[in-house]
Amino acid sequence: MIFGQVTLTFRYGREDEEVMGLKFCNEAIMCGQQLWPPHERLPQLPNTPLQDALIKRLGPHAHPFSMEVSHLAPPSVQLVPAKEYNGAPIGTSYDVRAYAAERSDEKLHRRSTVRMGIRVVQMNESIRYPGPDEVPAPTARVEKPFLLSDGKMELESSLDKGVYCHGDPILCNVRLNNSSNKTVRRIKVFIVQHVDVCMFSNGKFKNVVAMLNSKEECPIPPGKGLTKTYVLSPAKGATKNWIALEDSYSKNNSSLASTVVCNSPDERNVFAIYVTYYVKVKAIMGPMGGEVSVKLPFTLMHSPSEPDPTTEITTTATATAPTMTGGPDSPIERRESHVEQPKLDQGELSS
């Protein structure tokens, strides 16, 4: 019989620092079932277009199956250390394993097991055109009086929207009214990625992923103001702490991780890596003058309008597929793949 399972692997340390049998990773089986012959109690779901294309390509010996992962499963997130690292990916990753055994609880053997890496991705159906009442644009305003000084500094900032897709520019509107007797030397606008690794009490990191240090229209003397729009584009760069990226099959195409939030304390997952973003605006008045700042949180996620990677497979299903046979030197035995695997949404996994 053939059994299958979806396995979560959470690596929380560098592979090159594992000594004396110590492992910095944990595994959890998210779901499992009998794949072939199909269990009589399992409902027979209709094939997806991708499954039909694969059956047509691979031949009559291909058997489709479906497994469903809980909606509480944490998304795939990869942590990249500040120092150079070439070991196993750190963070949360998933793979689908199929193995031949007499019982589902038997120990997996390498020669009778194949695996395929997958990604669990959070997506929002209304991300491209959110309604005005669904995701309001963040706005913040602060007034700061100064000790032994008359007047106050007023700083107001807002974003053009509350949800952004990967690659979208972020527009930050800043309005400053200087009613004090101090002079504003420069305006600093930057985006911060906040990472929370739930397994550790001190597993919190902050990284600046975009920054503008502007002196345009500065200095701003007492009685004057500033109204300006700044454009920022978050991207991976040199950091002092670990940065959260999308779990990718290519090291060169990794983008920043999407926002991952915990809906309630009861749903907090020990294997999860929560990622949040916010824009911080600072009005700096010099070394002795102090500063005024506001924070604007926003959401960074995938767009449902992104092209489906499985489309190419379904459109080329008529192509002739090479015949693969098992063996010590076969691609199946080595479990290597030079084809980028498609992304799978959180929910039903089909093959």
Short mmCIF file of C-alpha atoms in Angstrom, two decimals:
data_model
loop_
_atom_site.label_atom_id
_atom_site.label_comp_id
_atom_site.label_asym_id
_atom_site.label_seq_id
_atom_site.Cartn_x
_atom_site.Cartn_y
_atom_site.Cartn_z
CA MET A 1 0.00 0.00 0.00
CA ILE A 2 1.02 3.60 -0.57
CA PHE A 3 0.58 6.17 2.20
CA GLY A 4 1.09 9.92 2.13
CA GLN A 5 1.63 12.67 4.66
CA VAL A 6 2.27 16.39 4.78
CA THR A 7 5.14 17.15 7.14
CA LEU A 8 6.07 20.47 8.73
CA THR A 9 9.76 21.00 9.45
CA PHE A 10 10.71 23.81 11.81
CA ARG A 11 14.44 24.56 11.95
CA TYR A 12 15.41 27.07 14.62
CA GLY A 13 19.23 26.94 14.41
CA ARG A 14 22.11 26.77 11.99
CA GLU A 15 22.90 23.33 10.64
CA ASP A 16 26.66 23.95 10.86
CA GLU A 17 26.36 24.43 14.64
CA GLU A 18 24.83 20.99 15.29
CA VAL A 19 27.35 18.94 17.27
CA MET A 20 27.31 15.67 19.24
CA GLY A 21 23.98 14.58 17.76
CA LEU A 22 22.16 17.79 18.74
CA LYS A 23 19.52 18.77 16.19
CA PHE A 24 18.09 22.27 15.86
CA CYS A 25 14.90 21.16 14.09
CA ASN A 26 11.52 19.62 14.88
CA GLU A 27 9.05 17.83 12.63
CA ALA A 28 5.27 17.53 12.87
CA ILE A 29 2.89 15.52 10.68
CA MET A 30 0.10 17.87 9.63
CA CYS A 31 -2.04 15.24 7.89
CA GLY A 32 -1.77 11.74 6.45
CA GLN A 33 -3.86 9.15 4.67
CA GLN A 34 -3.80 6.03 2.51
CA LEU A 35 -3.22 7.01 -1.11
CA TRP A 36 -3.40 3.69 -2.98
CA PRO A 37 -5.52 1.73 -3.07
CA PRO A 38 -7.90 4.54 -2.05
CA HIS A 39 -9.57 4.00 1.29
CA GLU A 40 -13.22 3.06 0.87
CA ARG A 41 -14.35 5.53 3.56
CA LEU A 42 -12.70 8.54 1.93
CA PRO A 43 -14.90 10.59 -0.44
CA GLN A 44 -13.77 10.51 -4.06
CA LEU A 45 -13.18 14.11 -5.08
CA PRO A 46 -13.24 15.16 -8.75
CA ASN A 47 -9.85 15.70 -10.36
CA THR A 48 -8.50 19.21 -10.75
CA PRO A 49 -7.25 20.44 -14.17
CA LEU A 50 -3.68 20.02 -12.90
CA GLN A 51 -4.33 16.40 -11.93
CA ASP A 52 -5.90 15.64 -15.31
CA ALA A 53 -2.88 17.18 -17.05
CA LEU A 54 -0.44 15.15 -14.97
CA ILE A 55 -2.35 11.91 -15.60
CA LYS A 56 -2.29 12.63 -19.33
CA ARG A 57 1.43 13.33 -19.18
CA LEU A 58 2.53 10.48 -16.88
CA GLY A 59 0.26 7.74 -18.17
CA PRO A 60 -2.30 5.29 -16.74
CA HIS A 61 -0.13 4.35 -13.75
CA ALA A 62 -0.50 7.82 -12.21
CA HIS A 63 -3.04 7.94 -9.37
CA PRO A 64 -4.38 11.32 -8.17
CA PHE A 65 -4.89 12.07 -4.48
CA SER A 66 -5.87 14.99 -2.26
CA MET A 67 -4.89 15.93 1.28
CA GLU A 68 -6.14 18.86 3.30
CA VAL A 69 -4.04 20.88 5.74
CA SER A 70 -5.61 22.71 8.67
CA HIS A 71 -6.16 26.44 8.28
CA LEU A 72 -4.16 26.86 11.49
CA ALA A 73 -0.98 25.59 9.81
CA PRO A 74 1.64 28.37 9.88
CA PRO A 75 2.71 29.72 6.47
CA SER A 76 6.12 28.90 5.04
CA VAL A 77 8.68 31.45 6.25
CA GLN A 78 12.45 31.30 5.87
CA LEU A 79 14.80 33.03 8.32
CA VAL A 80 18.12 34.20 6.88
CA PRO A 81 20.95 34.92 9.35
CA ALA A 82 22.99 38.09 9.04
CA LYS A 83 26.16 36.01 8.61
CA GLU A 84 26.69 33.89 5.49
CA TYR A 85 24.92 30.53 5.73
CA ASN A 86 24.62 27.69 3.21
CA GLY A 87 23.02 24.94 5.30
CA ALA A 88 19.46 23.67 5.51
CA PRO A 89 16.85 26.46 5.40
CA ILE A 90 16.00 27.93 8.79
CA GLY A 91 12.33 28.52 9.52
CA THR A 92 9.07 26.79 8.63
CA SER A 93 8.93 24.53 5.57
CA TYR A 94 6.66 21.74 4.30
CA ASP A 95 6.98 18.65 2.14
CA VAL A 96 4.66 15.93 0.86
CA ARG A 97 5.95 12.40 1.45
CA ALA A 98 4.69 9.22 -0.22
CA TYR A 99 5.96 5.86 1.00
CA ALA A 100 5.25 2.16 0.54
CA ALA A 101 4.44 0.23 3.72
CA GLU A 102 2.14 -2.40 5.18
CA ARG A 103 0.85 0.00 7.85
CA SER A 104 0.70 3.77 8.06
CA ASP A 105 2.62 3.86 11.36
CA GLU A 106 5.66 2.00 10.06
CA LYS A 107 9.05 3.68 10.12
CA LEU A 108 9.85 5.44 6.85
CA HIS A 109 12.74 4.02 4.85
CA ARG A 110 14.70 6.09 2.39
CA ARG A 111 14.51 3.60 -0.47
CA SER A 112 10.71 3.37 -0.28
CA THR A 113 9.98 7.09 0.20
CA VAL A 114 9.75 10.05 -2.16
CA ARG A 115 9.15 13.64 -1.14
CA MET A 116 8.31 16.96 -2.77
CA GLY A 117 8.72 20.37 -1.19
CA ILE A 118 5.67 22.64 -1.11
CA ARG A 119 4.83 26.07 0.25
CA VAL A 120 1.89 27.13 2.39
CA VAL A 121 0.95 30.69 1.45
CA GLN A 122 -1.59 33.08 2.95
CA MET A 123 -3.68 34.93 0.37
CA ASN A 124 -6.48 37.46 0.56
CA GLU A 125 -9.20 37.42 -2.09
CA SER A 126 -9.96 41.13 -1.63
CA ILE A 127 -6.36 42.27 -1.51
CA ARG A 128 -6.28 44.08 -4.85
CA TYR A 129 -9.36 46.26 -4.37
CA PRO A 130 -10.27 46.35 -0.67
CA GLY A 131 -13.40 48.25 0.25
CA PRO A 132 -13.13 51.49 2.21
CA ASP A 133 -14.60 49.86 5.30
CA GLU A 134 -12.57 46.64 5.06
CA VAL A 135 -8.96 47.85 5.29
CA PRO A 136 -8.80 51.57 6.09
CA ALA A 137 -5.61 53.44 5.33
CA PRO A 138 -3.49 53.85 8.48
CA THR A 139 -3.29 57.37 9.91
CA ALA A 140 -1.42 58.65 12.95
CA ARG A 141 -1.06 62.07 14.55
CA VAL A 142 1.01 63.25 17.48
CA GLU A 143 1.55 66.56 19.28
CA LYS A 144 4.68 66.97 21.36
CA PRO A 145 5.27 69.86 23.77
CA PHE A 146 8.79 70.56 24.98
CA LEU A 147 9.98 71.12 28.51
CA LEU A 148 10.96 74.73 29.26
CA SER A 149 9.89 75.72 25.76
CA ASP A 150 6.78 77.35 24.33
CA GLY A 151 4.67 75.80 21.60
CA LYS A 152 4.54 72.25 20.31
CA MET A 153 5.41 70.11 17.32
CA GLU A 154 2.55 68.55 15.32
CA LEU A 155 3.27 65.55 13.10
CA GLU A 156 0.61 63.76 11.07
CA SER A 157 1.24 60.90 8.67
CA SER A 158 -0.85 58.47 6.61
CA LEU A 159 -0.50 55.75 3.98
CA ASP A 160 -2.43 55.56 0.72
CA LYS A 161 -3.90 52.15 1.70
CA GLY A 162 -3.66 49.49 4.38
CA VAL A 163 -2.86 46.37 2.30
CA TYR A 164 -0.05 46.10 -0.24
CA CYS A 165 1.01 43.40 -2.66
CA HIS A 166 4.61 42.38 -3.14
CA GLY A 167 6.28 44.92 -5.43
CA ASP A 168 3.78 47.73 -4.78
CA PRO A 169 5.28 51.13 -3.87
CA ILE A 170 4.25 52.48 -0.47
CA LEU A 171 3.19 56.12 -0.44
CA CYS A 172 3.59 57.89 2.91
CA ASN A 173 2.03 61.34 3.31
CA VAL A 174 3.66 63.56 5.94
CA ARG A 175 2.35 66.85 7.31
CA LEU A 176 4.44 68.76 9.84
CA ASN A 177 3.50 71.95 11.67
CA ASN A 178 6.29 73.50 13.73
CA SER A 179 4.67 75.72 16.36
CA SER A 180 7.61 75.43 18.74
CA ASN A 181 10.83 77.40 18.94
CA LYS A 182 12.91 74.45 17.69
CA THR A 183 14.16 73.75 14.17
CA VAL A 184 13.60 70.47 12.33
CA ARG A 185 16.84 69.38 10.66
CA ARG A 186 15.66 66.37 8.64
CA ILE A 187 12.81 63.90 8.05
CA LYS A 188 13.47 60.18 8.31
CA VAL A 189 10.96 57.67 6.88
CA PHE A 190 11.65 53.93 7.03
CA ILE A 191 9.90 50.55 6.95
CA VAL A 192 10.50 48.01 9.71
CA GLN A 193 9.96 44.26 9.53
CA HIS A 194 9.16 42.79 12.95
CA VAL A 195 9.72 39.03 13.34
CA ASP A 196 8.36 36.99 16.26
CA VAL A 197 9.60 33.40 16.58
CA CYS A 198 7.04 31.83 18.90
CA MET A 199 9.27 29.00 20.11
CA PHE A 200 11.52 31.45 22.00
CA SER A 201 10.60 34.14 24.51
CA ASN A 202 13.40 36.35 23.17
CA GLY A 203 12.92 35.43 19.51
CA LYS A 204 11.96 38.92 18.32
CA PHE A 205 13.90 40.75 15.61
CA LYS A 206 13.56 44.09 13.84
CA ASN A 207 15.03 44.94 10.45
CA VAL A 208 14.85 48.09 8.36
CA VAL A 209 13.83 47.03 4.84
CA ALA A 210 13.49 50.51 3.29
CA MET A 211 14.69 53.97 4.34
CA LEU A 212 14.57 57.59 3.21
CA ASN A 213 16.67 60.18 5.04
CA SER A 214 15.49 63.44 3.53
CA LYS A 215 16.73 66.99 4.01
CA GLU A 216 14.53 68.45 1.29
CA GLU A 217 12.80 71.67 2.40
CA CYS A 218 14.83 71.43 5.61
CA PRO A 219 15.65 72.97 8.00
CA ILE A 220 12.11 73.86 9.04
CA PRO A 221 12.29 76.90 11.33
CA PRO A 222 9.71 77.84 14.00
CA GLY A 223 6.37 78.89 12.54
CA LYS A 224 6.83 76.92 9.31
CA GLY A 225 5.49 73.57 8.12
CA LEU A 226 5.99 70.75 5.64
CA THR A 227 3.63 68.71 3.48
CA LYS A 228 5.25 66.01 1.38
CA THR A 229 4.71 62.48 0.03
CA TYR A 230 7.50 59.92 0.28
CA VAL A 231 7.65 56.73 -1.80
CA LEU A 232 9.27 53.61 -0.35
CA SER A 233 9.77 50.10 -1.75
CA PRO A 234 10.55 47.39 0.83
CA ALA A 235 13.26 44.96 -0.24
CA LYS A 236 15.84 42.61 1.22
CA GLY A 237 19.15 44.23 2.11
CA ALA A 238 22.05 44.01 4.51
CA THR A 239 20.73 43.57 8.06
CA LYS A 240 22.12 43.10 11.56
CA ASN A 241 19.46 40.58 12.59
CA TRP A 242 17.77 37.57 11.03
CA ILE A 243 15.36 38.61 8.28
CA ALA A 244 12.18 36.76 7.27
CA LEU A 245 11.84 35.84 3.59
CA GLU A 246 9.43 33.79 1.52
CA ASP A 247 10.31 30.10 1.51
CA SER A 248 11.67 29.74 -2.03
CA TYR A 249 13.17 26.99 -4.14
CA SER A 250 15.64 29.50 -5.56
CA LYS A 251 18.02 31.44 -3.32
CA ASN A 252 18.20 34.33 -5.79
CA ASN A 253 14.45 34.97 -6.10
CA SER A 254 13.49 35.18 -2.43
CA SER A 255 11.29 38.12 -1.49
CA LEU A 256 10.29 39.49 1.88
CA ALA A 257 7.90 37.31 3.83
CA SER A 258 4.23 38.21 3.74
CA THR A 259 2.48 39.45 6.85
CA VAL A 260 1.68 36.60 9.25
CA VAL A 261 -0.45 37.53 12.24
CA CYS A 262 -2.03 35.60 15.09
CA ASN A 263 -5.80 36.06 15.16
CA SER A 264 -6.11 35.23 18.85
CA PRO A 265 -3.85 34.05 21.69
CA ASP A 266 -5.59 30.66 21.59
CA GLU A 267 -4.40 30.11 18.00
CA ARG A 268 -0.75 30.92 18.72
CA ASN A 269 1.32 28.13 17.18
CA VAL A 270 4.68 27.17 18.66
CA PHE A 271 6.00 26.44 15.14
CA ALA A 272 4.81 29.75 13.70
CA ILE A 273 6.91 32.74 12.72
CA TYR A 274 4.79 35.88 12.87
CA VAL A 275 5.81 38.76 10.62
CA THR A 276 4.47 42.32 10.73
CA TYR A 277 5.41 45.57 9.01
CA TYR A 278 5.08 49.24 9.84
CA VAL A 279 6.26 52.60 8.53
CA LYS A 280 7.92 54.93 11.02
CA VAL A 281 8.22 58.67 10.43
CA LYS A 282 10.65 60.77 12.46
CA ALA A 283 11.08 64.53 12.58
CA ILE A 284 14.62 65.02 13.90
CA MET A 285 15.61 68.32 15.51
CA GLY A 286 19.30 67.67 16.03
CA PRO A 287 21.40 65.98 18.73
CA MET A 288 20.02 68.09 21.58
CA GLY A 289 16.61 68.92 20.17
CA GLY A 290 15.06 65.43 20.28
CA GLU A 291 12.61 63.98 17.80
CA VAL A 292 8.92 63.34 17.12
CA SER A 293 7.79 60.05 15.58
CA VAL A 294 4.69 58.08 14.56
CA LYS A 295 4.11 54.46 13.46
CA LEU A 296 1.85 53.26 10.64
CA PRO A 297 1.26 49.49 10.48
CA PHE A 298 0.31 47.89 7.17
CA THR A 299 -0.17 44.44 5.63
CA LEU A 300 2.05 42.92 2.94
CA MET A 301 0.55 39.89 1.14
CA HIS A 302 0.29 38.07 -2.16
CA SER A 303 -2.23 39.08 -4.78
CA PRO A 304 -4.76 36.55 -6.12
CA SER A 305 -4.16 38.02 -9.59
CA GLU A 306 -0.60 36.64 -9.66
CA PRO A 307 -0.10 34.07 -12.47
CA ASP A 308 -0.71 30.47 -11.50
CA PRO A 309 2.50 28.41 -11.90
CA THR A 310 0.43 25.32 -12.72
CA THR A 311 -0.96 26.89 -15.90
CA GLU A 312 2.16 25.98 -17.86
CA ILE A 313 1.81 22.34 -16.80
CA THR A 314 -1.82 22.11 -17.92
CA THR A 315 -1.18 23.82 -21.26
CA THR A 316 1.76 21.54 -22.11
CA ALA A 317 0.09 18.30 -21.05
CA THR A 318 0.22 16.98 -24.60
CA ALA A 319 4.02 16.96 -24.55
CA THR A 320 5.73 13.59 -24.32
CA ALA A 321 7.10 12.90 -20.85
CA PRO A 322 10.34 10.96 -20.36
CA THR A 323 10.08 7.54 -18.73
CA MET A 324 11.69 7.35 -15.29
CA THR A 325 12.68 4.13 -13.61
CA GLY A 326 13.70 3.62 -10.02
CA GLY A 327 17.14 2.66 -8.91
CA PRO A 328 20.07 3.82 -6.82
CA ASP A 329 21.07 6.44 -9.42
CA SER A 330 17.62 7.50 -10.55
CA PRO A 331 16.21 11.02 -9.98
CA ILE A 332 13.47 9.50 -7.85
CA GLU A 333 15.91 7.80 -5.52
CA ARG A 334 18.05 10.92 -5.14
CA ARG A 335 14.86 12.95 -4.58
CA GLU A 336 16.29 15.90 -6.47
CA SER A 337 14.35 18.20 -8.76
CA HIS A 338 15.49 20.92 -11.14
CA VAL A 339 11.94 22.13 -11.79
CA GLU A 340 10.49 24.80 -9.52
CA GLN A 341 7.50 23.38 -7.72
CA PRO A 342 4.22 25.30 -7.82
CA LYS A 343 2.94 27.25 -4.86
CA LEU A 344 0.00 25.72 -3.04
CA ASP A 345 -2.51 27.71 -1.06
CA GLN A 346 -3.20 26.95 2.55
CA GLY A 347 -5.98 24.39 2.44
CA GLU A 348 -6.32 21.52 -0.03
CA LEU A 349 -3.17 20.03 -1.50
CA SER A 350 -3.60 18.09 -4.72
CA SER A 351 -1.24 16.04 -6.81
#
